[in-house]
Structures are given as C-alpha cells and as structure tokens.
Amino acid sequence: MQTQPKNILDTAVTAFKNKLNSPLTKKGITVLQINLGKRCNLACTHCHVEASPKRTEELSPEICEQLISLIHRFPEIQIVDLTGGAPEMNYGFKPLVEAARATNKQVIVRSNLTIYFEDGFADLPEYFAKHQVRIVASLPCYLADNVDKMRGAGVFDSSVKALQWLNELGYGKEPNLTLDLVFNPQLPTGEKFSLAPEQTNLERDYKMFLQEHFDIVFNNLFTITNLPVGRTKMHLERRKLHTSYLEFLESHFNPSTVEHLMCRDQLSIDYLGNVYDCDFNQMMNLPAKNRNGETLTVSKLLEAGSLDLISEIQTAAYCYGCTAGCGSSCGGALLES
C-alpha cells in the first residue's frame, strides 16, 4: 500500500510561529505602508511585487480618499511609506504625499530612480525636494553589470544620472532631504546561498565608489535579504532551490531580531484597501486578522476608530528571511553585526 507523500515544506522547514517563544504581536502602529499598485516602468528579476509596464492594477479614487482620512485621523502614524510598482506611476501618489506632509508625517517614497526620465514624470525630483520626501532608492549594486542584470539594460546609467540630479537639489546633503539606497544580493543560481554583507562596511564601500566615480553622495545604505516571494520565489522554484533556500534562512534564524521586526509597528495596505502585517504577506495574500479572526480593510479601521485591532501577526516560512543573521526590513539590517 502506497502512502501519499508529505508536502516537503512540512518536514523540511519548521513553522515560523513554532520557532518563537511566544506569539508575534503588534506594538503601537506608527508606520503606514501603502502599495499603490503594480504599474511600473521596470520588470526587475527580484521584484516580490511582480510589477511591470504590463500591469494595470492600481489604487482607486475611493480607496485613496479612505487612506487620506486614515492619515488625517490618526496622529500616531509617524511615517507614510509609499511603494509599488513604481509608486509615482499609480493613482493617488501626490494626494497621499500632500496629505501626509500636511499632517506633519514623514513621507518615504521607494523609488526606482529611472521613473524620472519617463514622459510625464520629470517634475518628480523637484516635487520631492519641495515636500521634503525621503527617497529610498533601489541600487542593488554599485557595479553597472550587476544592476543591469537584475533590473534591465541601461538602468545603472539612468540611476546614476538620477542620483546626480537629486544631489544637485540638495538630497544627501541637506538635513531635510534624505537619500537612502537599497542593496539586494544577486539571486542564487545554485545552493551556495549567502546573506547580505555587513551593512556598515558595505555602506562605506558604496559611498567611496559612488563619490570617486560619479561624485554622488547619499545618507544611508539598507541591505535587504531577498525573501522567497514573487519573482524571487519563481526564480528559486524553477531551479528547485526554494526549499533549500528556506532551510538556509531557517539555519541562520536569530531570535534577537524578533523584537525589531518591521511588521510589529506597521500596517501594510494594498491598492484595494486590504490590510496586511507586511508587504510580503500582502504579496502572498496572507491578510491581517483582528481578535475575532476577521480580515481587515481601511474602511473597517476607520469605522472602529482604531489602528490597534490585530491580536497576532500572521507568519509564514518566508519570515525566516527577515530574521536571518542581522535581520532584514524595509529599513535595512535590524541589528549591528
């Protein structure tokens, strides 16, 4: 008699919640991260959102108005973090920037830099400077070949021109014009996996190289682990590396990172107004739930008059990516090495 094979992930990787000493719970919500949609001028190989020029999903006017109400109603929100796709291409981008700045909240835009050279978007650098928007820009390496391999031909040169443009406006130089860069490791092609390099040392290397070769300055470098979500997951599955990569991440689990996980003080909102604990859960359709086990929306938050409705953060095996080594978040490493 033959038995049915078990799902290999059930036996190969410990359930993340079983790795913890206690349930993963929210702290007070201070960050509102909004994914405005999947429209983008690039189609990067590591994109967990699977954004591209062919995608059309984006924020609606109705959800945009609800988000503006949320921003105005809750003073505890300190940061409004706008992402996509290229967030700048999706409906509602500027109204959300202006609503957040009008309520004295910090605005982060996660920019691919090349968008500034697309028709209709050349005003963005000046617009960002005017509203003192913090720019977190993807530059997964300081070498052209590696960047173009991950993000498309010519992207490195366009990114350099964009960074020089931002520097001319005062970004990376003036205290209210913060310019940060993001490093992502190359996607693995075999079972020789590695975590992101030590953030402080890599930041020093980035700054030396970019200043010496292009006279570019910036504030901070964030090293972000590639989580097995979206195109990264598909890349790993095609090469039959998905399970072994999860095992690698689990083997580097660092319990000291858990206290600092980004999901603990943020809400992630999609373009339909659904609420998630983080952007990765959003892409994997793992919604946040209230104490009664019900999924949440922006309209339910407004109706309840509270952001603190979530009892336990939803987790999955890919959470090991945020807790491996020094940890990983939208703000880079969680711990110093």
XYZ file of C-alpha atoms in Angstrom, residues 62-240:
179
model
C -12.461 55.628 -3.300
C -9.602 53.830 -1.502
C -7.365 56.865 -1.909
C -9.926 59.028 -0.071
C -10.179 56.439 2.708
C -6.395 56.442 3.087
C -6.304 60.236 3.245
C -8.934 60.070 6.011
C -6.801 57.496 7.834
C -3.731 59.732 7.588
C -5.641 62.727 8.945
C -7.459 60.851 11.705
C -4.576 59.049 13.423
C -1.763 61.246 14.764
C 0.125 58.159 15.983
C 1.056 57.444 12.358
C 4.523 58.974 12.100
C 5.590 57.612 8.696
C 3.689 57.124 5.444
C 5.737 54.760 3.296
C 4.694 54.710 -0.375
C 5.663 51.767 -2.538
C 4.554 49.867 -5.632
C 5.318 49.100 -8.514
C 6.728 52.461 -9.152
C 4.519 54.279 -6.629
C 4.856 57.502 -8.604
C 3.061 55.934 -11.612
C -0.023 54.829 -9.698
C -3.193 56.765 -8.909
C -3.228 58.819 -5.729
C 0.514 59.234 -5.263
C 0.687 63.015 -4.956
C -2.549 63.403 -2.927
C -1.182 60.913 -0.388
C 2.178 62.706 -0.222
C 0.464 66.013 0.386
C -1.990 64.635 2.967
C 0.888 63.138 4.947
C 3.018 66.274 4.797
C 0.023 68.452 5.752
C -0.252 66.393 8.954
C 3.489 66.644 9.603
C 4.242 62.986 8.920
C 7.424 61.776 7.277
C 6.868 60.519 3.740
C 9.047 57.788 2.272
C 8.896 57.026 -1.425
C 10.506 53.814 -2.621
C 11.767 54.966 -5.988
C 13.462 53.076 -8.800
C 15.068 56.407 -9.913
C 14.597 55.665 -13.639
C 10.989 56.856 -13.452
C 12.229 60.466 -13.552
C 13.169 60.015 -17.215
C 9.784 58.694 -18.320
C 7.326 61.034 -20.055
C 5.240 62.928 -17.525
C 7.471 62.313 -14.510
C 10.354 64.750 -14.969
C 8.937 67.007 -12.238
C 9.398 64.383 -9.532
C 12.844 65.303 -8.155
C 11.814 68.936 -7.628
C 8.444 67.834 -6.245
C 10.163 65.551 -3.754
C 12.509 68.316 -2.631
C 9.629 70.775 -2.231
C 7.750 68.377 0.065
C 10.894 67.075 1.803
C 10.088 63.498 0.807
C 12.597 60.909 1.994
C 13.774 58.898 -1.016
C 14.697 55.242 -0.596
C 16.132 54.225 -3.947
C 16.938 50.782 -5.254
C 20.548 50.358 -6.354
C 21.227 46.652 -5.784
C 24.930 47.028 -6.515
C 27.397 49.816 -7.303
C 28.634 47.924 -10.380
C 26.787 48.526 -13.641
C 26.737 44.934 -14.904
C 25.123 43.590 -11.734
C 22.451 46.305 -11.657
C 21.540 45.907 -15.332
C 21.371 42.118 -14.923
C 18.803 42.452 -12.138
C 16.859 45.468 -13.358
C 17.327 45.818 -17.116
C 19.786 47.229 -19.662
C 20.752 50.862 -19.059
C 19.216 51.059 -15.588
C 22.541 51.699 -13.871
C 23.374 54.695 -16.081
C 19.883 56.154 -15.590
C 20.160 55.616 -11.839
C 23.490 57.442 -11.718
C 22.034 60.421 -13.600
C 19.035 60.472 -11.266
C 21.238 60.404 -8.154
C 23.372 63.252 -9.524
C 20.174 65.212 -10.205
C 18.960 64.622 -6.640
C 22.350 65.700 -5.257
C 22.084 68.962 -7.220
C 18.770 69.613 -5.444
C 20.396 69.039 -2.049
C 19.489 65.395 -1.481
C 22.128 63.601 0.555
C 23.487 66.981 1.648
C 20.746 68.997 3.358
C 19.292 67.651 6.638
C 15.676 67.578 5.449
C 16.458 65.919 2.103
C 17.360 62.332 2.930
C 18.542 59.999 0.186
C 18.978 56.317 1.049
C 19.996 53.433 -1.196
C 18.968 49.767 -1.071
C 21.229 46.778 -1.701
C 19.788 43.398 -2.693
C 22.003 40.323 -3.136
C 22.181 38.655 -6.535
C 19.637 35.853 -6.867
C 21.238 32.444 -6.286
C 21.648 30.041 -9.200
C 22.841 27.123 -7.054
C 22.863 26.002 -3.445
C 25.698 28.312 -2.450
C 23.481 30.752 -0.550
C 24.597 33.804 1.375
C 23.053 36.559 3.454
C 23.543 40.242 2.666
C 27.015 41.567 3.575
C 27.522 43.532 6.783
C 25.623 46.788 6.266
C 28.073 49.313 7.755
C 31.052 48.081 5.753
C 29.069 47.805 2.527
C 27.717 51.347 3.017
C 31.304 52.589 3.278
C 32.213 50.787 0.036
C 29.180 52.206 -1.773
C 29.969 55.742 -0.628
C 33.629 55.547 -1.633
C 32.888 54.081 -5.069
C 29.984 56.360 -5.981
C 31.758 59.510 -4.822
C 35.024 58.631 -6.537
C 33.496 57.630 -9.869
C 30.350 59.769 -10.093
C 30.612 62.451 -7.361
C 27.444 61.018 -5.771
C 26.663 61.296 -2.055
C 23.839 59.709 -0.074
C 22.804 59.182 3.544
C 22.282 55.508 4.345
C 22.569 52.119 2.695
C 19.953 49.484 3.557
C 20.806 45.817 2.978
C 17.656 43.773 2.328
C 17.533 39.993 2.069
C 15.749 38.541 -0.958
C 12.692 36.831 0.509
C 11.274 33.871 -1.434
C 8.220 35.828 -2.553
C 7.066 36.921 -6.012
C 9.660 36.695 -8.795
C 12.351 35.623 -6.341
C 10.206 32.639 -5.361
C 9.581 31.776 -9.021
C 13.320 32.027 -9.738
C 14.071 29.614 -6.888
C 11.302 27.193 -7.831
C 12.458 26.985 -11.451
C 15.880 25.911 -10.181
C 14.442 23.611 -7.486
